[in-house]
PDB file of C-alpha atoms and ligand atoms in Angstrom:
ATOM      1  CA  UNK A   1       0.075  -0.032   0.093  1.00 79.00           C
ATOM      2  CA  UNK A   2       1.662   3.457  -0.926  1.00 94.00           C
ATOM      3  CA  UNK A   3       1.320   6.099   1.592  1.00 96.00           C
ATOM      4  CA  UNK A   4      -1.254   9.007   1.172  1.00 98.00           C
ATOM      5  CA  UNK A   5       0.535  12.409   2.588  1.00 98.00           C
ATOM      6  CA  UNK A   6      -0.560  15.970   2.510  1.00 98.00           C
ATOM      7  CA  UNK A   7       2.314  18.409   2.750  1.00 98.00           C
ATOM      8  CA  UNK A   8       1.454  22.184   3.660  1.00 98.00           C
ATOM      9  CA  UNK A   9       3.976  24.323   2.380  1.00 98.00           C
ATOM     10  CA  UNK A  10       4.104  27.839   4.060  1.00 98.00           C
ATOM     11  CA  UNK A  11       6.232  29.223   1.191  1.00 98.00           C
ATOM     12  CA  UNK A  12       7.864  32.752   2.435  1.00 98.00           C
ATOM     13  CA  UNK A  13       5.101  33.196   4.787  1.00 98.00           C
ATOM     14  CA  UNK A  14       4.055  33.407   8.989  1.00 98.00           C
ATOM     15  CA  UNK A  15       6.932  35.079  11.199  1.00 98.00           C
ATOM     16  CA  UNK A  16       7.472  33.075  14.639  1.00 98.00           C
ATOM     17  CA  UNK A  17       4.250  34.390  16.410  1.00 98.00           C
ATOM     18  CA  UNK A  18       2.156  33.505  13.224  1.00 98.00           C
ATOM     19  CA  UNK A  19       3.745  30.307  13.139  1.00 98.00           C
ATOM     20  CA  UNK A  20       2.888  29.501  16.664  1.00 98.00           C
ATOM     21  CA  UNK A  21      -0.964  30.599  16.363  1.00 98.00           C
ATOM     22  CA  UNK A  22      -1.112  28.800  13.175  1.00 98.00           C
ATOM     23  CA  UNK A  23       0.823  25.532  14.525  1.00 98.00           C
ATOM     24  CA  UNK A  24      -1.748  26.119  17.771  1.00 98.00           C
ATOM     25  CA  UNK A  25      -4.669  25.911  15.265  1.00 98.00           C
ATOM     26  CA  UNK A  26      -3.611  22.936  13.759  1.00 98.00           C
ATOM     27  CA  UNK A  27      -3.304  21.034  17.045  1.00 97.00           C
ATOM     28  CA  UNK A  28      -6.628  21.255  17.148  1.00 97.00           C
ATOM     29  CA  UNK A  29      -7.996  19.704  14.180  1.00 97.00           C
ATOM     30  CA  UNK A  30      -9.051  16.206  14.218  1.00 95.00           C
ATOM     31  CA  UNK A  31      -7.794  14.024  11.082  1.00 96.00           C
ATOM     32  CA  UNK A  32     -10.381  11.160  10.307  1.00 96.00           C
ATOM     33  CA  UNK A  33      -7.996  10.079   7.574  1.00 96.00           C
ATOM     34  CA  UNK A  34      -4.552   8.023   7.348  1.00 95.00           C
ATOM     35  CA  UNK A  35      -2.882  10.407   5.495  1.00 97.00           C
ATOM     36  CA  UNK A  36       0.528  11.402   6.660  1.00 98.00           C
ATOM     37  CA  UNK A  37       0.494  15.517   7.496  1.00 98.00           C
ATOM     38  CA  UNK A  38       3.508  17.552   7.107  1.00 98.00           C
ATOM     39  CA  UNK A  39       3.877  21.340   7.106  1.00 98.00           C
ATOM     40  CA  UNK A  40       6.888  23.188   5.390  1.00 98.00           C
ATOM     41  CA  UNK A  41       7.586  26.610   7.310  1.00 98.00           C
ATOM     42  CA  UNK A  42      10.584  28.649   6.859  1.00 98.00           C
ATOM     43  CA  UNK A  43      13.896  28.136   7.955  1.00 98.00           C
ATOM     44  CA  UNK A  44      13.507  30.427  10.678  1.00 98.00           C
ATOM     45  CA  UNK A  45      10.585  28.852  12.100  1.00 98.00           C
ATOM     46  CA  UNK A  46      11.832  24.936  11.806  1.00 98.00           C
ATOM     47  CA  UNK A  47      13.287  24.770  15.050  1.00 98.00           C
ATOM     48  CA  UNK A  48      10.102  26.225  17.009  1.00 98.00           C
ATOM     49  CA  UNK A  49       7.728  24.278  14.714  1.00 98.00           C
ATOM     50  CA  UNK A  50       9.213  20.983  15.258  1.00 98.00           C
ATOM     51  CA  UNK A  51       9.411  21.530  19.263  1.00 97.00           C
ATOM     52  CA  UNK A  52       5.774  22.666  19.104  1.00 97.00           C
ATOM     53  CA  UNK A  53       4.760  19.463  17.305  1.00 97.00           C
ATOM     54  CA  UNK A  54       6.743  16.821  18.988  1.00 92.00           C
ATOM     55  CA  UNK A  55       3.797  14.832  20.440  1.00 88.00           C
ATOM     56  CA  UNK A  56       1.644  15.574  17.256  1.00 92.00           C
ATOM     57  CA  UNK A  57       0.912  13.662  14.215  1.00 93.00           C
ATOM     58  CA  UNK A  58       2.567  16.398  11.921  1.00 97.00           C
ATOM     59  CA  UNK A  59       5.963  16.027  10.577  1.00 98.00           C
ATOM     60  CA  UNK A  60       8.057  19.567   9.871  1.00 98.00           C
ATOM     61  CA  UNK A  61       9.894  19.640   6.926  1.00 98.00           C
ATOM     62  CA  UNK A  62      12.070  21.835   4.869  1.00 98.00           C
ATOM     63  CA  UNK A  63      11.580  23.913   1.970  1.00 98.00           C
ATOM     64  CA  UNK A  64      14.888  23.651   0.622  1.00 98.00           C
ATOM     65  CA  UNK A  65      18.548  22.988   1.258  1.00 98.00           C
ATOM     66  CA  UNK A  66      22.084  23.515  -0.255  1.00 98.00           C
ATOM     67  CA  UNK A  67      23.880  20.261  -1.835  1.00 98.00           C
ATOM     68  CA  UNK A  68      27.416  21.346  -0.016  1.00 98.00           C
ATOM     69  CA  UNK A  69      28.476  19.815   3.521  1.00 96.00           C
ATOM     70  CA  UNK A  70      29.424  23.147   4.395  1.00 96.00           C
ATOM     71  CA  UNK A  71      31.609  26.481   2.948  1.00 96.00           C
ATOM     72  CA  UNK A  72      31.404  29.776   1.928  1.00 98.00           C
ATOM     73  CA  UNK A  73      27.765  29.837   0.577  1.00 97.00           C
ATOM     74  CA  UNK A  74      26.269  33.018   2.147  1.00 98.00           C
ATOM     75  CA  UNK A  75      22.648  32.369   3.021  1.00 97.00           C
ATOM     76  CA  UNK A  76      22.507  28.829   2.406  1.00 98.00           C
ATOM     77  CA  UNK A  77      21.289  25.590   4.983  1.00 98.00           C
ATOM     78  CA  UNK A  78      22.807  22.405   4.379  1.00 98.00           C
ATOM     79  CA  UNK A  79      21.037  18.950   5.179  1.00 98.00           C
ATOM     80  CA  UNK A  80      23.378  18.538   8.519  1.00 98.00           C
ATOM     81  CA  UNK A  81      22.057  21.500  10.214  1.00 98.00           C
ATOM     82  CA  UNK A  82      18.168  20.408   9.064  1.00 98.00           C
ATOM     83  CA  UNK A  83      18.717  17.372  10.586  1.00 98.00           C
ATOM     84  CA  UNK A  84      20.501  18.647  13.710  1.00 97.00           C
ATOM     85  CA  UNK A  85      17.263  20.170  14.828  1.00 97.00           C
ATOM     86  CA  UNK A  86      15.102  16.953  13.804  1.00 96.00           C
ATOM     87  CA  UNK A  87      13.922  17.951  10.359  1.00 98.00           C
ATOM     88  CA  UNK A  88      13.833  14.668   8.439  1.00 98.00           C
ATOM     89  CA  UNK A  89      12.420  15.641   5.144  1.00 98.00           C
ATOM     90  CA  UNK A  90      13.268  18.445   2.710  1.00 98.00           C
ATOM     91  CA  UNK A  91      10.946  19.699  -0.587  1.00 98.00           C
ATOM     92  CA  UNK A  92      13.345  20.175  -3.717  1.00 98.00           C
ATOM     93  CA  UNK A  93      12.616  21.251  -7.158  1.00 98.00           C
ATOM     94  CA  UNK A  94       9.732  23.705  -6.311  1.00 98.00           C
ATOM     95  CA  UNK A  95       9.128  25.523  -9.519  1.00 97.00           C
ATOM     96  CA  UNK A  96       9.347  28.930  -7.614  1.00 97.00           C
ATOM     97  CA  UNK A  97      12.638  27.874  -6.823  1.00 98.00           C
ATOM     98  CA  UNK A  98      13.616  26.801 -10.002  1.00 97.00           C
ATOM     99  CA  UNK A  99      11.972  30.275 -11.739  1.00 96.00           C
ATOM    100  CA  UNK A 100      13.248  32.843  -9.333  1.00 97.00           C
ATOM    101  CA  UNK A 101      16.426  30.972  -8.061  1.00 97.00           C
ATOM    102  CA  UNK A 102      17.914  29.260 -11.106  1.00 96.00           C
ATOM    103  CA  UNK A 103      17.567  25.800  -9.637  1.00 98.00           C
ATOM    104  CA  UNK A 104      18.069  23.388 -12.608  1.00 98.00           C
ATOM    105  CA  UNK A 105      17.911  19.727 -13.180  1.00 97.00           C
ATOM    106  CA  UNK A 106      21.437  19.687 -12.703  1.00 97.00           C
ATOM    107  CA  UNK A 107      21.779  21.767  -9.294  1.00 98.00           C
ATOM    108  CA  UNK A 108      19.016  19.456  -8.059  1.00 98.00           C
ATOM    109  CA  UNK A 109      20.601  16.172  -8.750  1.00 98.00           C
ATOM    110  CA  UNK A 110      23.103  17.629  -6.691  1.00 98.00           C
ATOM    111  CA  UNK A 111      20.455  18.358  -3.875  1.00 98.00           C
ATOM    112  CA  UNK A 112      19.066  14.989  -3.950  1.00 98.00           C
ATOM    113  CA  UNK A 113      22.343  13.186  -3.491  1.00 98.00           C
ATOM    114  CA  UNK A 114      23.356  15.294  -0.383  1.00 98.00           C
ATOM    115  CA  UNK A 115      19.585  14.518   0.839  1.00 98.00           C
ATOM    116  CA  UNK A 116      19.609  10.851   0.290  1.00 98.00           C
ATOM    117  CA  UNK A 117      23.738  10.938   1.754  1.00 98.00           C
ATOM    118  CA  UNK A 118      22.131  12.160   4.998  1.00 98.00           C
ATOM    119  CA  UNK A 119      19.516   9.771   4.742  1.00 98.00           C
ATOM    120  CA  UNK A 120      16.984  12.406   4.430  1.00 98.00           C
ATOM    121  CA  UNK A 121      13.498  11.786   2.925  1.00 98.00           C
ATOM    122  CA  UNK A 122      12.540  13.955  -0.359  1.00 98.00           C
ATOM    123  CA  UNK A 123       9.550  15.522  -1.791  1.00 98.00           C
ATOM    124  CA  UNK A 124      10.540  16.275  -5.468  1.00 98.00           C
ATOM    125  CA  UNK A 125       8.517  18.650  -7.163  1.00 98.00           C
ATOM    126  CA  UNK A 126       8.522  19.338 -10.838  1.00 98.00           C
ATOM    127  CA  UNK A 127       5.503  20.331 -13.216  1.00 98.00           C
ATOM    128  CA  UNK A 128       5.127  22.001 -16.983  1.00 97.00           C
ATOM    129  CA  UNK A 129       4.568  25.753 -17.564  1.00 95.00           C
ATOM    130  CA  UNK A 130       1.457  26.693 -19.373  1.00 93.00           C
ATOM    131  CA  UNK A 131       3.054  27.214 -22.438  1.00 93.00           C
ATOM    132  CA  UNK A 132       4.606  23.494 -22.910  1.00 95.00           C
ATOM    133  CA  UNK A 133       0.913  22.322 -21.770  1.00 94.00           C
ATOM    134  CA  UNK A 134      -0.573  24.365 -24.525  1.00 92.00           C
ATOM    135  CA  UNK A 135       1.929  22.696 -26.877  1.00 95.00           C
ATOM    136  CA  UNK A 136       1.298  19.148 -25.822  1.00 96.00           C
ATOM    137  CA  UNK A 137       4.413  19.062 -24.581  1.00 97.00           C
ATOM    138  CA  UNK A 138       3.865  18.444 -20.805  1.00 97.00           C
ATOM    139  CA  UNK A 139       4.936  14.424 -20.982  1.00 98.00           C
ATOM    140  CA  UNK A 140       8.162  15.135 -22.503  1.00 98.00           C
ATOM    141  CA  UNK A 141       8.975  18.170 -20.013  1.00 98.00           C
ATOM    142  CA  UNK A 142       7.790  16.414 -16.954  1.00 98.00           C
ATOM    143  CA  UNK A 143       9.599  13.241 -18.102  1.00 98.00           C
ATOM    144  CA  UNK A 144      12.835  14.932 -18.483  1.00 98.00           C
ATOM    145  CA  UNK A 145      12.506  16.742 -15.302  1.00 98.00           C
ATOM    146  CA  UNK A 146      12.511  13.289 -13.365  1.00 98.00           C
ATOM    147  CA  UNK A 147      14.968  11.552 -15.622  1.00 98.00           C
ATOM    148  CA  UNK A 148      17.565  14.720 -15.311  1.00 98.00           C
ATOM    149  CA  UNK A 149      17.537  14.703 -11.712  1.00 98.00           C
ATOM    150  CA  UNK A 150      16.533  11.387 -10.285  1.00 98.00           C
ATOM    151  CA  UNK A 151      17.546   8.729 -13.014  1.00 98.00           C
ATOM    152  CA  UNK A 152      20.997   8.379 -11.834  1.00 98.00           C
ATOM    153  CA  UNK A 153      20.036   6.653  -8.650  1.00 98.00           C
ATOM    154  CA  UNK A 154      19.659   3.364  -7.890  1.00 98.00           C
ATOM    155  CA  UNK A 155      15.923   1.735  -6.903  1.00 98.00           C
ATOM    156  CA  UNK A 156      16.567   1.202  -3.188  1.00 98.00           C
ATOM    157  CA  UNK A 157      16.890   5.574  -3.348  1.00 98.00           C
ATOM    158  CA  UNK A 158      13.201   5.743  -4.259  1.00 98.00           C
ATOM    159  CA  UNK A 159      12.121   4.770  -0.681  1.00 97.00           C
ATOM    160  CA  UNK A 160      13.302   7.941   0.470  1.00 98.00           C
ATOM    161  CA  UNK A 161      11.620   9.721  -2.489  1.00 98.00           C
ATOM    162  CA  UNK A 162       8.123  11.354  -2.620  1.00 98.00           C
ATOM    163  CA  UNK A 163       7.264  12.935  -6.204  1.00 98.00           C
ATOM    164  CA  UNK A 164       4.968  15.729  -6.472  1.00 98.00           C
ATOM    165  CA  UNK A 165       3.651  16.892  -9.693  1.00 98.00           C
ATOM    166  CA  UNK A 166       2.577  20.702  -9.757  1.00 97.00           C
ATOM    167  CA  UNK A 167       1.899  22.077 -13.181  1.00 96.00           C
ATOM    168  CA  UNK A 168       3.055  25.695 -12.833  1.00 94.00           C
ATOM    169  CA  UNK A 169       0.093  27.070 -14.442  1.00 92.00           C
ATOM    170  CA  UNK A 170      -2.046  25.986 -11.605  1.00 90.00           C
ATOM    171  CA  UNK A 171       0.173  27.081  -8.545  1.00 87.00           C
ATOM    172  CA  UNK A 172      -1.529  30.004  -6.725  1.00 81.00           C
ATOM    173  CA  UNK A 173      -3.835  30.463 -10.071  1.00 83.00           C
ATOM    174  CA  UNK A 174      -6.770  29.326  -8.297  1.00 79.00           C
ATOM    175  CA  UNK A 175      -6.853  27.515 -11.579  1.00 80.00           C
ATOM    176  CA  UNK A 176      -6.426  23.394 -10.833  1.00 84.00           C
ATOM    177  CA  UNK A 177      -5.685  21.001 -13.067  1.00 88.00           C
ATOM    178  CA  UNK A 178      -8.986  18.784 -13.644  1.00 94.00           C
ATOM    179  CA  UNK A 179      -8.824  15.311 -12.017  1.00 95.00           C
ATOM    180  CA  UNK A 180      -8.624  13.812 -15.231  1.00 96.00           C
ATOM    181  CA  UNK A 181      -5.545  15.675 -16.275  1.00 96.00           C
ATOM    182  CA  UNK A 182      -4.022  14.828 -12.800  1.00 97.00           C
ATOM    183  CA  UNK A 183      -4.784  11.403 -13.329  1.00 98.00           C
ATOM    184  CA  UNK A 184      -3.113  11.165 -16.742  1.00 98.00           C
ATOM    185  CA  UNK A 185       0.026  12.714 -15.829  1.00 98.00           C
ATOM    186  CA  UNK A 186       0.293  10.893 -12.475  1.00 98.00           C
ATOM    187  CA  UNK A 187      -0.148   7.649 -14.534  1.00 98.00           C
ATOM    188  CA  UNK A 188       2.382   8.916 -16.959  1.00 98.00           C
ATOM    189  CA  UNK A 189       5.161   9.652 -14.317  1.00 98.00           C
ATOM    190  CA  UNK A 190       4.101   6.017 -12.357  1.00 98.00           C
ATOM    191  CA  UNK A 191       4.607   4.388 -15.973  1.00 98.00           C
ATOM    192  CA  UNK A 192       8.116   6.498 -16.220  1.00 98.00           C
ATOM    193  CA  UNK A 193       9.107   5.026 -13.246  1.00 98.00           C
ATOM    194  CA  UNK A 194       8.094   1.340 -14.256  1.00 98.00           C
ATOM    195  CA  UNK A 195       9.816   1.589 -17.384  1.00 98.00           C
ATOM    196  CA  UNK A 196      13.508   2.575 -15.513  1.00 98.00           C
ATOM    197  CA  UNK A 197      12.790   0.869 -12.445  1.00 98.00           C
ATOM    198  CA  UNK A 198      10.054  -1.784 -12.575  1.00 98.00           C
ATOM    199  CA  UNK A 199       7.163  -2.507 -10.845  1.00 97.00           C
ATOM    200  CA  UNK A 200       7.847  -2.646  -7.306  1.00 97.00           C
ATOM    201  CA  UNK A 201       9.370   1.033  -7.376  1.00 98.00           C
ATOM    202  CA  UNK A 202       6.619   1.993  -9.499  1.00 98.00           C
ATOM    203  CA  UNK A 203       3.715   0.878  -7.063  1.00 98.00           C
ATOM    204  CA  UNK A 204       5.450   2.101  -3.879  1.00 98.00           C
ATOM    205  CA  UNK A 205       6.183   5.450  -5.540  1.00 98.00           C
ATOM    206  CA  UNK A 206       3.349   8.095  -3.498  1.00 98.00           C
ATOM    207  CA  UNK A 207       3.097  10.728  -6.248  1.00 98.00           C
ATOM    208  CA  UNK A 208       1.257  14.450  -4.825  1.00 98.00           C
ATOM    209  CA  UNK A 209      -0.670  16.730  -7.122  1.00 97.00           C
ATOM    210  CA  UNK A 210      -0.074  20.440  -6.067  1.00 97.00           C
ATOM    211  CA  UNK A 211      -1.554  23.542  -7.877  1.00 95.00           C
ATOM    212  CA  UNK A 212      -4.809  25.171  -6.154  1.00 93.00           C
ATOM    213  CA  UNK A 213      -5.681  22.398  -4.017  1.00 96.00           C
ATOM    214  CA  UNK A 214      -8.620  23.360  -1.689  1.00 96.00           C
ATOM    215  CA  UNK A 215     -11.073  21.609   0.455  1.00 97.00           C
ATOM    216  CA  UNK A 216     -13.437  22.129  -2.480  1.00 97.00           C
ATOM    217  CA  UNK A 217     -11.640  20.385  -4.597  1.00 96.00           C
ATOM    218  CA  UNK A 218      -9.504  17.851  -2.822  1.00 97.00           C
ATOM    219  CA  UNK A 219     -11.883  14.909  -2.526  1.00 97.00           C
ATOM    220  CA  UNK A 220     -12.238  14.699  -6.420  1.00 97.00           C
ATOM    221  CA  UNK A 221      -8.918  14.718  -7.070  1.00 97.00           C
ATOM    222  CA  UNK A 222      -7.883  12.620  -4.250  1.00 98.00           C
ATOM    223  CA  UNK A 223     -10.406   9.922  -5.635  1.00 97.00           C
ATOM    224  CA  UNK A 224      -8.147   9.420  -8.695  1.00 98.00           C
ATOM    225  CA  UNK A 225      -5.985   5.983  -8.218  1.00 98.00           C
ATOM    226  CA  UNK A 226      -2.898   7.417  -9.203  1.00 98.00           C
ATOM    227  CA  UNK A 227      -3.086  10.626  -6.806  1.00 98.00           C
ATOM    228  CA  UNK A 228      -1.751   9.713  -3.287  1.00 98.00           C
ATOM    229  CA  UNK A 229      -1.673  12.893  -1.687  1.00 98.00           C
ATOM    230  CA  UNK A 230      -1.520  16.879  -2.618  1.00 98.00           C
ATOM    231  CA  UNK A 231       1.017  19.496  -1.698  1.00 98.00           C
ATOM    232  CA  UNK A 232      -0.631  22.569  -0.746  1.00 98.00           C
ATOM    233  CA  UNK A 233       0.297  26.200  -0.812  1.00 97.00           C
ATOM    234  CA  UNK A 234      -2.627  29.062   0.236  1.00 96.00           C
ATOM    235  CA  UNK A 235      -4.857  26.573   1.524  1.00 98.00           C
ATOM    236  CA  UNK A 236      -2.136  25.250   3.732  1.00 98.00           C
ATOM    237  CA  UNK A 237      -2.054  28.918   5.685  1.00 98.00           C
ATOM    238  CA  UNK A 238      -5.311  28.410   7.219  1.00 98.00           C
ATOM    239  CA  UNK A 239      -6.070  25.047   9.682  1.00 98.00           C
ATOM    240  CA  UNK A 240      -9.322  24.478   9.032  1.00 98.00           C
ATOM    241  CA  UNK A 241      -8.914  24.251   5.234  1.00 98.00           C
ATOM    242  CA  UNK A 242      -5.717  22.396   5.785  1.00 98.00           C
ATOM    243  CA  UNK A 243      -7.203  19.612   7.875  1.00 98.00           C
ATOM    244  CA  UNK A 244     -10.375  19.775   5.375  1.00 98.00           C
ATOM    245  CA  UNK A 245      -8.094  18.782   2.514  1.00 98.00           C
ATOM    246  CA  UNK A 246      -6.168  16.007   4.676  1.00 98.00           C
ATOM    247  CA  UNK A 247      -9.895  14.423   5.816  1.00 98.00           C
ATOM    248  CA  UNK A 248     -10.618  14.605   2.059  1.00 97.00           C
ATOM    249  CA  UNK A 249      -8.995  11.016   1.719  1.00 90.00           C
TER     250      UNK A 249
HETATM  251  P1  PGA B   1      -0.960  26.541  -4.370  1.00 50.63           P
HETATM  252  O1  PGA B   1       0.376  26.099  -3.945  1.00 50.63           O
HETATM  253  O2  PGA B   1      -1.668  25.436  -3.521  1.00 50.63           O
HETATM  254  O3  PGA B   1      -0.933  27.690  -3.623  1.00 50.63           O
HETATM  255  O4  PGA B   1      -1.525  26.730  -5.878  1.00 50.63           O
HETATM  256  C1  PGA B   1       0.681  24.750  -4.290  1.00 50.63           C
HETATM  257  C2  PGA B   1       2.477  24.624  -4.011  1.00 50.63           C
HETATM  258  O5  PGA B   1       3.351  25.828  -4.827  1.00 50.63           O
HETATM  259  O6  PGA B   1       3.335  23.813  -3.423  1.00 50.63           O
END
């Protein structure tokens, strides 16, 4: 059985007191689904969030990390630093990192290797832009994003990887991929894994959908057989909405 995961990507939102408040609200919600729940606050609030959720069924994850072990990389945070405060999972390759911070398949492959070397779990994000979809190139783009950053790995590495398909045109726009579009792409992603690594890796892979998931559309998207959860931006900033999505399974 694949794991279901609902992860809240807080992006550059919430200072310390807002983080405290949102976590207090999240802890008041009740979970009726079997989905694993994750939240990704900013670096400055990870330690607080980790401490505040220690006894709860909420995993605190990072939004990014650098690939180097240490050294002269002003402003960056590495895997050891994250692990030293209890963070075991990192989001890599979010389209905002690719678009605004020049992350490429090549730099992401290095980050993937560094995270795995530290035994961290990765939520690896990718997705096509609107122009790619309009041109009918979405599978080519997504296939190459996955291959370029991940296909140098051994099959055993994939137990520490979760994939997140996030069409760029659906992120923060209010426009969601239809459940059928999500299902079609997720099936393609699973097929791509199957071709390279075989059935065991493909069947076990948790594939999240991200892009304007909200309480009103989560149930239908999550009902699709190859959609195993969601990476949630805007709707993760309100505890009731986030748990309505968690409980949509
Ligand atoms: P959104 O963001 O839910 O606000 O569209 C999703 C994401 O960027 O992970």
